PDB file of C-alpha atoms in Angstrom:
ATOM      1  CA  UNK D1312       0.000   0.000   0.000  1.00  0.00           C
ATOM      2  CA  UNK D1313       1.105   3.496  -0.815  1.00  0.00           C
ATOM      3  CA  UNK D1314       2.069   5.945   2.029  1.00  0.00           C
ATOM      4  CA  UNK D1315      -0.740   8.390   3.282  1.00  0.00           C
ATOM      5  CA  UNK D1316      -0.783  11.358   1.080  1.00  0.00           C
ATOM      6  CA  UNK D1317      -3.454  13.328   3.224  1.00  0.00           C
ATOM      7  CA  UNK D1318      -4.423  12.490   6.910  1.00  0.00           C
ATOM      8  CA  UNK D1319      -7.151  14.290   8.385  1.00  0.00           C
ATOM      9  CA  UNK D1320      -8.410  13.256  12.117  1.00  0.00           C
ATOM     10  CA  UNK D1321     -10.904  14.849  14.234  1.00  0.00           C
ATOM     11  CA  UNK D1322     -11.804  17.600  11.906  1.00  0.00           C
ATOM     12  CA  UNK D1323     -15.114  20.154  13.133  1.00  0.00           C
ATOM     13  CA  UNK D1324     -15.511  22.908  10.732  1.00  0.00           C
ATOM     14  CA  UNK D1325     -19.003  25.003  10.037  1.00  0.00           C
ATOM     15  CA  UNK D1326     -20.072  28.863   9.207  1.00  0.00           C
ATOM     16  CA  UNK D1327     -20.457  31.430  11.967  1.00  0.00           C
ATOM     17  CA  UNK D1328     -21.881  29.363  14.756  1.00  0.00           C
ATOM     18  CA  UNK D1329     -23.448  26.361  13.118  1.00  0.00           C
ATOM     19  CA  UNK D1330     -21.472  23.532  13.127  1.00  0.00           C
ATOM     20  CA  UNK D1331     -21.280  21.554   9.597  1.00  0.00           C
ATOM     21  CA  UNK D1332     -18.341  18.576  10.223  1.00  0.00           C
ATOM     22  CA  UNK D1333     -18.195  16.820  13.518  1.00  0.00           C
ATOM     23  CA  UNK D1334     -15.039  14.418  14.228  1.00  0.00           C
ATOM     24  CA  UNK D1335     -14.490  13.737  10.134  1.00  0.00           C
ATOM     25  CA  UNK D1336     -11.296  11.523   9.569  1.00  0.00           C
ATOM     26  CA  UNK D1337     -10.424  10.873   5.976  1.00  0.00           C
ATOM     27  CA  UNK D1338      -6.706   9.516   4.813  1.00  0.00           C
ATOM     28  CA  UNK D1339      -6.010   9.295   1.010  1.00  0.00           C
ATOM     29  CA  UNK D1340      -3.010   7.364   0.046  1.00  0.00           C
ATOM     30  CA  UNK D1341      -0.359   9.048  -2.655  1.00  0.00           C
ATOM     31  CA  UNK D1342      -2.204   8.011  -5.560  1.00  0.00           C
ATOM     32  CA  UNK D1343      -5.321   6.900  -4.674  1.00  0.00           C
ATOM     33  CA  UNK D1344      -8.730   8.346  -5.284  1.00  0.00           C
ATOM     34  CA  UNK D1345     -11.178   8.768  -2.992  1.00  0.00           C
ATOM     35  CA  UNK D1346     -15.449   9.309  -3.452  1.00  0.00           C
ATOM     36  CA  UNK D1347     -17.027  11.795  -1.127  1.00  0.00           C
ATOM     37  CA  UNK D1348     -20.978  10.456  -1.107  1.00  0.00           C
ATOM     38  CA  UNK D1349     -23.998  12.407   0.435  1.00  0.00           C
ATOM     39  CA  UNK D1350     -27.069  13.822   0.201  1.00  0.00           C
ATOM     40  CA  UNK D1351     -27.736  17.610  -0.906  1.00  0.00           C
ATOM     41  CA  UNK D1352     -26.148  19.484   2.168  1.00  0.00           C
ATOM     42  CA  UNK D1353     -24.657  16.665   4.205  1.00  0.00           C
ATOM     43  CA  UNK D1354     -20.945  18.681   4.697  1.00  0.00           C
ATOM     44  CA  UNK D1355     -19.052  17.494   1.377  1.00  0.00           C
ATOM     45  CA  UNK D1356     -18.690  21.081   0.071  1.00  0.00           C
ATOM     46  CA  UNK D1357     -17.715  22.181   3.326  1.00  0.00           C
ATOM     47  CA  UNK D1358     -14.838  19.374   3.928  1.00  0.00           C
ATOM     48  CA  UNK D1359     -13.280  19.923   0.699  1.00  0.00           C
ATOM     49  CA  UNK D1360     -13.382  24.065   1.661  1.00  0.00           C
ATOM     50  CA  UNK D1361     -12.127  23.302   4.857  1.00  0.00           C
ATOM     51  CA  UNK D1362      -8.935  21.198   3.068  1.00  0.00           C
ATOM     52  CA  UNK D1363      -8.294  24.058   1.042  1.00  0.00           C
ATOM     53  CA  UNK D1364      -8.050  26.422   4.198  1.00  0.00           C
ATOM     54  CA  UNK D1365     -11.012  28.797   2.524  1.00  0.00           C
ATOM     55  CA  UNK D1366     -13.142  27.768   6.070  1.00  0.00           C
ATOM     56  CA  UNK D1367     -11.044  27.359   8.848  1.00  0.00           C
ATOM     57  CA  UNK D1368     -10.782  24.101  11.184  1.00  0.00           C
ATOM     58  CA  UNK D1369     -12.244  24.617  14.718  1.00  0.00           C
ATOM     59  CA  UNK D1370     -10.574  21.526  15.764  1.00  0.00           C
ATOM     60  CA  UNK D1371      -8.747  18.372  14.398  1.00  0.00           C
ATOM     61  CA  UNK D1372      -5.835  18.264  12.116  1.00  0.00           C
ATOM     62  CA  UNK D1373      -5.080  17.807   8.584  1.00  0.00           C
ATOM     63  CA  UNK D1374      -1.516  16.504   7.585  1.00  0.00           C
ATOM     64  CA  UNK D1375      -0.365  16.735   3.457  1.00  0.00           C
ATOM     65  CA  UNK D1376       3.219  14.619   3.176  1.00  0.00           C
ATOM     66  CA  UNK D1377       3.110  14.947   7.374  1.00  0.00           C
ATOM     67  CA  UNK D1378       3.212  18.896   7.114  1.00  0.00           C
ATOM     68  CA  UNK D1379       0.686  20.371   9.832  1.00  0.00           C
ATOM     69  CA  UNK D1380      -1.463  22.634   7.301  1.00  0.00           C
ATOM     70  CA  UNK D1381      -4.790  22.545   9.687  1.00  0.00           C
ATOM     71  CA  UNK D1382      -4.001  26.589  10.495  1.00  0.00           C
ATOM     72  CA  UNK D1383      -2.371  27.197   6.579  1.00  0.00           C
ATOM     73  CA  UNK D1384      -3.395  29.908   3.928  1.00  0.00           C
ATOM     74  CA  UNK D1385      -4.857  28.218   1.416  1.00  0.00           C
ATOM     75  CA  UNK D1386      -1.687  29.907  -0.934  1.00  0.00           C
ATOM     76  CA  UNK D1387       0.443  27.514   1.369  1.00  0.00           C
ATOM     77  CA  UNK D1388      -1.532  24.587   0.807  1.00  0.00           C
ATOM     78  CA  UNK D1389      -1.246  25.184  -3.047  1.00  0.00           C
ATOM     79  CA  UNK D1390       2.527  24.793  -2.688  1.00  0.00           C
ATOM     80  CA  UNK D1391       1.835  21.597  -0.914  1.00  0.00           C
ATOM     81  CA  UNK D1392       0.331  20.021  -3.547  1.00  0.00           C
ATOM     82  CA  UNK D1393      -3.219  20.321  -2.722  1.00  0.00           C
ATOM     83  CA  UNK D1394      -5.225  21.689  -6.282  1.00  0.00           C
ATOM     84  CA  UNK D1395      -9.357  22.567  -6.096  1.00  0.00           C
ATOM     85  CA  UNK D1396     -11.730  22.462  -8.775  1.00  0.00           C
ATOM     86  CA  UNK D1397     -14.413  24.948  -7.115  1.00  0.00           C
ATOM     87  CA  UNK D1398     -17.769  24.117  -7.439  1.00  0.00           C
ATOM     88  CA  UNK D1399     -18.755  28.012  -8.715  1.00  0.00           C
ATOM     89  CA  UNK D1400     -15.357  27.938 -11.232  1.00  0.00           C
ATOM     90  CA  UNK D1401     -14.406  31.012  -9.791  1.00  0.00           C
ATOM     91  CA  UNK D1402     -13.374  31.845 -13.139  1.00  0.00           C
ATOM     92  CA  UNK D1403     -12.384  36.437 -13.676  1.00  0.00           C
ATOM     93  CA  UNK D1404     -14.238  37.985 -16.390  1.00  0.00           C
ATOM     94  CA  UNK D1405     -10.887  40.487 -16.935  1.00  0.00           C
ATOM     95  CA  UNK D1406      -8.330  37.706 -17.784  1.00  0.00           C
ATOM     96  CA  UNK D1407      -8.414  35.952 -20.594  1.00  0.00           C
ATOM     97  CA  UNK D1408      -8.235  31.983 -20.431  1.00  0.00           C
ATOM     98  CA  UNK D1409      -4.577  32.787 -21.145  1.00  0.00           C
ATOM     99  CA  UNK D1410      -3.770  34.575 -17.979  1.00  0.00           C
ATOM    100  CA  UNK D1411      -6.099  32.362 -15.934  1.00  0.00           C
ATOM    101  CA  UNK D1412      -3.221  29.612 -16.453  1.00  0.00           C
ATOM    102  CA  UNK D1413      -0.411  31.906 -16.725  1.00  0.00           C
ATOM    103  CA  UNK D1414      -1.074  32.879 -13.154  1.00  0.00           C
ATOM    104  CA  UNK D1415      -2.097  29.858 -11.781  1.00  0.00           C
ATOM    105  CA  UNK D1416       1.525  28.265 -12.850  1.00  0.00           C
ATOM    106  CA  UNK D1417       3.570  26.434 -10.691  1.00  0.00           C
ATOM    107  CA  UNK D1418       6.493  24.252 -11.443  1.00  0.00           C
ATOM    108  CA  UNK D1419       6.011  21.129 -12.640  1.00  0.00           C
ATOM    109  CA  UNK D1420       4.576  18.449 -15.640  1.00  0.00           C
ATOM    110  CA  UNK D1421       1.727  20.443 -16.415  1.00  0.00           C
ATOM    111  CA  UNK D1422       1.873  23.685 -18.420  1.00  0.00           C
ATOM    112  CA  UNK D1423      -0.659  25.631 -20.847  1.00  0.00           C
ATOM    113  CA  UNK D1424       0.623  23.282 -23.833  1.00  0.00           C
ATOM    114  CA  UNK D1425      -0.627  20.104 -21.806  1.00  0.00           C
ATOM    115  CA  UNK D1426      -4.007  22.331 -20.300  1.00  0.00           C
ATOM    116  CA  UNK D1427      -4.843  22.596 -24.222  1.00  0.00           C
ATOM    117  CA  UNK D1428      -3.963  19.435 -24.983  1.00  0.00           C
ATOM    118  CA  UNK D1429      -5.864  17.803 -22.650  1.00  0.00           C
ATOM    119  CA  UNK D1430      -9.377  20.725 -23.083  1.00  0.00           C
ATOM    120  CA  UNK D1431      -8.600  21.955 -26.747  1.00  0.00           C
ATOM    121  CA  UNK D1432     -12.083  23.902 -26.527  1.00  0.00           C
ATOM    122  CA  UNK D1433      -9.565  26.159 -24.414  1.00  0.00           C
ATOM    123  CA  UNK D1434      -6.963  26.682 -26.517  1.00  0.00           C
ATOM    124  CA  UNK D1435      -9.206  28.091 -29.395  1.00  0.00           C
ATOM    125  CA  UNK D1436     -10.552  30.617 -26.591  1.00  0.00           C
ATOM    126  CA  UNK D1437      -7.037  31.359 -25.072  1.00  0.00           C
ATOM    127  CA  UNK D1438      -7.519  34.906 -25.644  1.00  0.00           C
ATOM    128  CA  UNK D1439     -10.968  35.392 -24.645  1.00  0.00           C
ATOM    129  CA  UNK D1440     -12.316  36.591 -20.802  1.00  0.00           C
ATOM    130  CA  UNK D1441     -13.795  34.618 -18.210  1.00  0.00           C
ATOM    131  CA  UNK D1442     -17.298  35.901 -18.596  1.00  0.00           C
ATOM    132  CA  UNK D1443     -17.257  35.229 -22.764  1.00  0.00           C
ATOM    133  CA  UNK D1444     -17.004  31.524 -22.087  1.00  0.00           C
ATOM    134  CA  UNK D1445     -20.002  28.428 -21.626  1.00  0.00           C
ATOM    135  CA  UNK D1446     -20.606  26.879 -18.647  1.00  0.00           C
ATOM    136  CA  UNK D1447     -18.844  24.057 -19.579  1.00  0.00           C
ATOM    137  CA  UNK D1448     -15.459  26.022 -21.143  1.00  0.00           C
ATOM    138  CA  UNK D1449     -15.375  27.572 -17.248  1.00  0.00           C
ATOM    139  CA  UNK D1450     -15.623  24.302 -15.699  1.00  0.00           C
ATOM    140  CA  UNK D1451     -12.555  23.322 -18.374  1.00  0.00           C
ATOM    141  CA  UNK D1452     -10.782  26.349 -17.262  1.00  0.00           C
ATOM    142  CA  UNK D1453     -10.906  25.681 -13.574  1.00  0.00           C
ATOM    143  CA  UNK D1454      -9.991  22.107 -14.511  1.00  0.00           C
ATOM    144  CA  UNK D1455      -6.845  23.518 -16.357  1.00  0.00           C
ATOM    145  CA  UNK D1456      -5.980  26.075 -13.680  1.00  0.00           C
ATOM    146  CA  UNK D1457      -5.687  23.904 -10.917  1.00  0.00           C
ATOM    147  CA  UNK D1458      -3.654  21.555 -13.307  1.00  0.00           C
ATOM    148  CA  UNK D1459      -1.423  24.384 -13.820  1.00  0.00           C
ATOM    149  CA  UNK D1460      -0.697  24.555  -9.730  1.00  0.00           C
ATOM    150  CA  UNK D1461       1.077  20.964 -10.464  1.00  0.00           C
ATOM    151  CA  UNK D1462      -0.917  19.499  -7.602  1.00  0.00           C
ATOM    152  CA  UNK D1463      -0.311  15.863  -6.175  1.00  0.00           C
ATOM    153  CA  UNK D1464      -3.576  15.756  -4.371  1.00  0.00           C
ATOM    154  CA  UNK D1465      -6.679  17.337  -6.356  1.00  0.00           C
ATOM    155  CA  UNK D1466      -9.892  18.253  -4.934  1.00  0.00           C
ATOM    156  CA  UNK D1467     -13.032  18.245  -6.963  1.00  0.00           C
ATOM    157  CA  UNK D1468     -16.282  19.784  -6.315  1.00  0.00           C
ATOM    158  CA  UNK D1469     -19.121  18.532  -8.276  1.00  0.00           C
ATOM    159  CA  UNK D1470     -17.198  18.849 -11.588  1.00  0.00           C
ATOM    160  CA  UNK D1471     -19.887  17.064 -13.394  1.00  0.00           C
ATOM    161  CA  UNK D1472     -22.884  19.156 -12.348  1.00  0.00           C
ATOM    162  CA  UNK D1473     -25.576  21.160 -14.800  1.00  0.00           C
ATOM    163  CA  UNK D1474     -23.346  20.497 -17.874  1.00  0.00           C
ATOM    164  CA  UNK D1475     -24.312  19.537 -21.378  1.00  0.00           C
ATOM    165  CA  UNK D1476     -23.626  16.112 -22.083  1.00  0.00           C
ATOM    166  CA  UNK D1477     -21.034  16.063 -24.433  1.00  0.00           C
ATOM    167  CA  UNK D1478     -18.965  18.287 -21.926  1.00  0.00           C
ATOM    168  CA  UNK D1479     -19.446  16.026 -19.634  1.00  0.00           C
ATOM    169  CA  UNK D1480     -17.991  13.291 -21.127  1.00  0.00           C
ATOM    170  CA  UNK D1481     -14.949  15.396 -21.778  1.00  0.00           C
ATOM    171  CA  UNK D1482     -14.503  15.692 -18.294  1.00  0.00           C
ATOM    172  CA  UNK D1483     -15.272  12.301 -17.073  1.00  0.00           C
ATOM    173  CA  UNK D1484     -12.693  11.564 -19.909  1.00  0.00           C
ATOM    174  CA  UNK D1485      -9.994  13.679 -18.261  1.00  0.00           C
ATOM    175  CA  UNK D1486     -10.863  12.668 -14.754  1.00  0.00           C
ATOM    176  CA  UNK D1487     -10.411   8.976 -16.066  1.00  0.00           C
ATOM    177  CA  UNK D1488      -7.262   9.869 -17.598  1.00  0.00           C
ATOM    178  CA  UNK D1489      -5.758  11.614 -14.089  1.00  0.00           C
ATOM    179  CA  UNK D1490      -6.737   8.437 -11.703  1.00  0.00           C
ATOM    180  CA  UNK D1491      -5.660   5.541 -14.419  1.00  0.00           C
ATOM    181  CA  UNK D1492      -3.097   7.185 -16.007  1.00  0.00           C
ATOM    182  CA  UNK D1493      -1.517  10.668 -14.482  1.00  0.00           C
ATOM    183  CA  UNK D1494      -1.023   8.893 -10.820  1.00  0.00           C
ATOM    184  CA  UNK D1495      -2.426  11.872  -8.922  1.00  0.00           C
ATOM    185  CA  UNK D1496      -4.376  11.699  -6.013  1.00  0.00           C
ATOM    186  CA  UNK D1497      -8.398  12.489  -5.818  1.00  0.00           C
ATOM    187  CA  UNK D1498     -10.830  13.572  -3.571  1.00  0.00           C
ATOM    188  CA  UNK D1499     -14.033  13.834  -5.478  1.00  0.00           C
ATOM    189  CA  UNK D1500     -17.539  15.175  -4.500  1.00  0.00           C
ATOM    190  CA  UNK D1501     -19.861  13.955  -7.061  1.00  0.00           C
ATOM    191  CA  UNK D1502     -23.692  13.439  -7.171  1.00  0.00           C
ATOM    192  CA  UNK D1503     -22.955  11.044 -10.425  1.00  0.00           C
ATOM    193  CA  UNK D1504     -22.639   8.143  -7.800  1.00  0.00           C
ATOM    194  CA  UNK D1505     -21.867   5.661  -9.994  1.00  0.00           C
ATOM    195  CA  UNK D1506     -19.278   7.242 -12.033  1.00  0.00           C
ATOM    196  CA  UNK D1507     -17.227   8.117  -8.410  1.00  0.00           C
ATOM    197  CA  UNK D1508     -17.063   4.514  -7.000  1.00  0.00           C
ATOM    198  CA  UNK D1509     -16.533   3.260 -10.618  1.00  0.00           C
ATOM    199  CA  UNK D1510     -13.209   5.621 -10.588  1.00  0.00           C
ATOM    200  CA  UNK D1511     -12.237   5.747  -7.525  1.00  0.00           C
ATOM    201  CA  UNK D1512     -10.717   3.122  -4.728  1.00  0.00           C
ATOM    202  CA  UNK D1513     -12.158   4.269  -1.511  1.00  0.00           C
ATOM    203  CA  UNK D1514     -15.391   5.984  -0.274  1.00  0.00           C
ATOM    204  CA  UNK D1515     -17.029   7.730   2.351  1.00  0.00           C
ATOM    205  CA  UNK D1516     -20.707   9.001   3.077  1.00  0.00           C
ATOM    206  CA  UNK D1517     -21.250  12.453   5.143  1.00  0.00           C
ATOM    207  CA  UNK D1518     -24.393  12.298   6.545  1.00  0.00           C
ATOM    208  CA  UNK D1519     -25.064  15.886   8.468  1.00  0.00           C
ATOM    209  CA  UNK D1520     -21.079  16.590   8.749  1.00  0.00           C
ATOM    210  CA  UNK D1521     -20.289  12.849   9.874  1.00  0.00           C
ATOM    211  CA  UNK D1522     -18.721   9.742   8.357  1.00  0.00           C
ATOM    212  CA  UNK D1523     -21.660   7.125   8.554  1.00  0.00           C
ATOM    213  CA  UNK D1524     -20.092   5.225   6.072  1.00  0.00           C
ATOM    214  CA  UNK D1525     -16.206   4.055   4.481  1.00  0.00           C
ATOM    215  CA  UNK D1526     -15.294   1.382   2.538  1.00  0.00           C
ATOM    216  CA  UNK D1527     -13.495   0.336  -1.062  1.00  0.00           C
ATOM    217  CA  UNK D1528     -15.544   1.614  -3.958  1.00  0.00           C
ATOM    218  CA  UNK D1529     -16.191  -1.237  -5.809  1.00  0.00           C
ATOM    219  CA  UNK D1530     -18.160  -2.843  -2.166  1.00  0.00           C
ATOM    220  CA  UNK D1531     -20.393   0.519  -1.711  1.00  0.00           C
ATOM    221  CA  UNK D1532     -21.436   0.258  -5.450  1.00  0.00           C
ATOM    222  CA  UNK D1533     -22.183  -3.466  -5.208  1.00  0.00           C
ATOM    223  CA  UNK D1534     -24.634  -2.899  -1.944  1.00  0.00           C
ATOM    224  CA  UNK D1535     -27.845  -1.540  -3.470  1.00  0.00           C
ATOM    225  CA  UNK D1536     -29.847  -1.771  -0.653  1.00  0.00           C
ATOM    226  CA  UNK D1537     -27.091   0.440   1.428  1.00  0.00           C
ATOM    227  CA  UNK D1538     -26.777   2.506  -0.983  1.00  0.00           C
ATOM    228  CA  UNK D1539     -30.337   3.327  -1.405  1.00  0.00           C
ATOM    229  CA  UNK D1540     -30.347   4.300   2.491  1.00  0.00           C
ATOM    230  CA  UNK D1541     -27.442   6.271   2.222  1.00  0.00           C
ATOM    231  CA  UNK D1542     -28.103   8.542  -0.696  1.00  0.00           C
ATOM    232  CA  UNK D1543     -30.950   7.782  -2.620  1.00  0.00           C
ATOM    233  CA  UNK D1544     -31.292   4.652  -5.675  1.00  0.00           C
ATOM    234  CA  UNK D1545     -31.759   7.881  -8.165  1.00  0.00           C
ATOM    235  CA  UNK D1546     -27.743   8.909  -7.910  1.00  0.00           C
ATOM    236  CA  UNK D1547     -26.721   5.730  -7.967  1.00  0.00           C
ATOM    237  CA  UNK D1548     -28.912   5.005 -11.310  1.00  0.00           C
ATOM    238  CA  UNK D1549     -27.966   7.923 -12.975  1.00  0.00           C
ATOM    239  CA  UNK D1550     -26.252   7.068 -16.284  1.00  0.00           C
ATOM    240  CA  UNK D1551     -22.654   6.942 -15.998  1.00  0.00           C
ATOM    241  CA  UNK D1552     -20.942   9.615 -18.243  1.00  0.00           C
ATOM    242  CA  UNK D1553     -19.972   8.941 -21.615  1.00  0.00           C
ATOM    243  CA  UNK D1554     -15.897   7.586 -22.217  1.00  0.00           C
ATOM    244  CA  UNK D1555     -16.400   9.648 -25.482  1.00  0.00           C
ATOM    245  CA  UNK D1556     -17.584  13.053 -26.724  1.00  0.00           C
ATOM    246  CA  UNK D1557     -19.215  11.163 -29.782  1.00  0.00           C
TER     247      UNK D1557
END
């Protein structure tokens, strides 16, 4: 088994004075990809902002490569490795897809010529804003950004969700690509149920802010009648996205 990659233990987090997580522990190993399962406003959101260090943890710990990051600026957990996907995009209407990649750029494998390789819808917008793009080219772009921060341990927020079809099969595609073939590590909040524990070696369920439920994947997807109790039969049974864009 691969080292841990990220160990989190005890971790309470919320907004203001509610209280979202209570106790969470989650470990991913270098490598491995993890599903984050739940119903609409059971705390997955709110761990993977809490990882980043955009909410801050009230108590517990969260370890990247054994380096204490539970009090770090989420700048500092970008040069730890840690990339997000945001669920909003987060994409600026006064930079061009260009200098959304430019600025994200850290050191590393990935660079704008791999970005466009990978989203070529991107590179024949390069020089247009934030705000002239789809839906689906800013969900590319914020795809492509955090690629460009040369993370070892990426963090998706519903990357799937309110797309057109044939974009998302290009990301499913690329998400594919980064667990089977790119080695990095994935945490991945998606409401697509079975297209997480098909990709992914490890799950958990959040049910309001707690960990009802871990084990592998490929167990969770084969237990129907758990998985009906835990999130609904309608996520699991949505169609799986496309491997192609045809």
């Amino acid at each position: 088994m691969p080292p841990d990659l990220l160990v989190v233990e005890g971790l309470v987090a919320g907004y203001g004075e509610d209280t979202v997580l209570h106790d969470v522990a989650v470990r991913v190993h270098a490598g491995g990809a993890l599903a984050v399962l739940g119903r609409n406003g059971a705390g997955k959101s709110t761990l993977l902002l809490t990882l980043m260090g955009h909410l801050r943890a009230r108590r517990g710990s969260i370890l990247m490569n054994g380096v204490d990051l539970t009090r770090a600026e989420p700048h500092r957990r970008v040069a730890a490795g840690i990339g997000w996907v945001p669920e909003g995009r987060d994409t600026f209407r006064s930079c061009t897809v260009d200098e959304h990649l430019a600025i994200a750029a850290r050191p590393g494998a990935w660079n704008r010529a791999r970005v466009y390789a990978m989203f070529p819808r991107l590179e024949e917008r390069r020089r247009n804003f934030g705000d002239q793009l789809s839906g689906g080219e800013q969900q590319m772009l914020a795809f492509g950004r955090a690629l460009m921060t040369n993370p070892t341990l990426l963090l998706m927020d519903e990357p799937l969700e309110g797309l057109a079809p044939v974009v998302v099969a290009e990301l499913a595609a690329a998400i594919r690509r980064l667990i089977a073939d790119e080695g990095m590590a994935i945490v991945l909040v998606e409401q697509h149920a079975r297209f997480a524990l098909e990709n992914t070696q490890q799950a958990i369920v959040l049910e309001r802010g707690r960990v009802v439920h871990r084990a592998p994947s490929a167990d969770l997807a084969a237990d129907e009648a758990l998985l009906d109790r835990l999130i609904g039969m309608r996520r699991l049974h949505q169609p799986a996205p496309s491997e192609s864009t045809s």
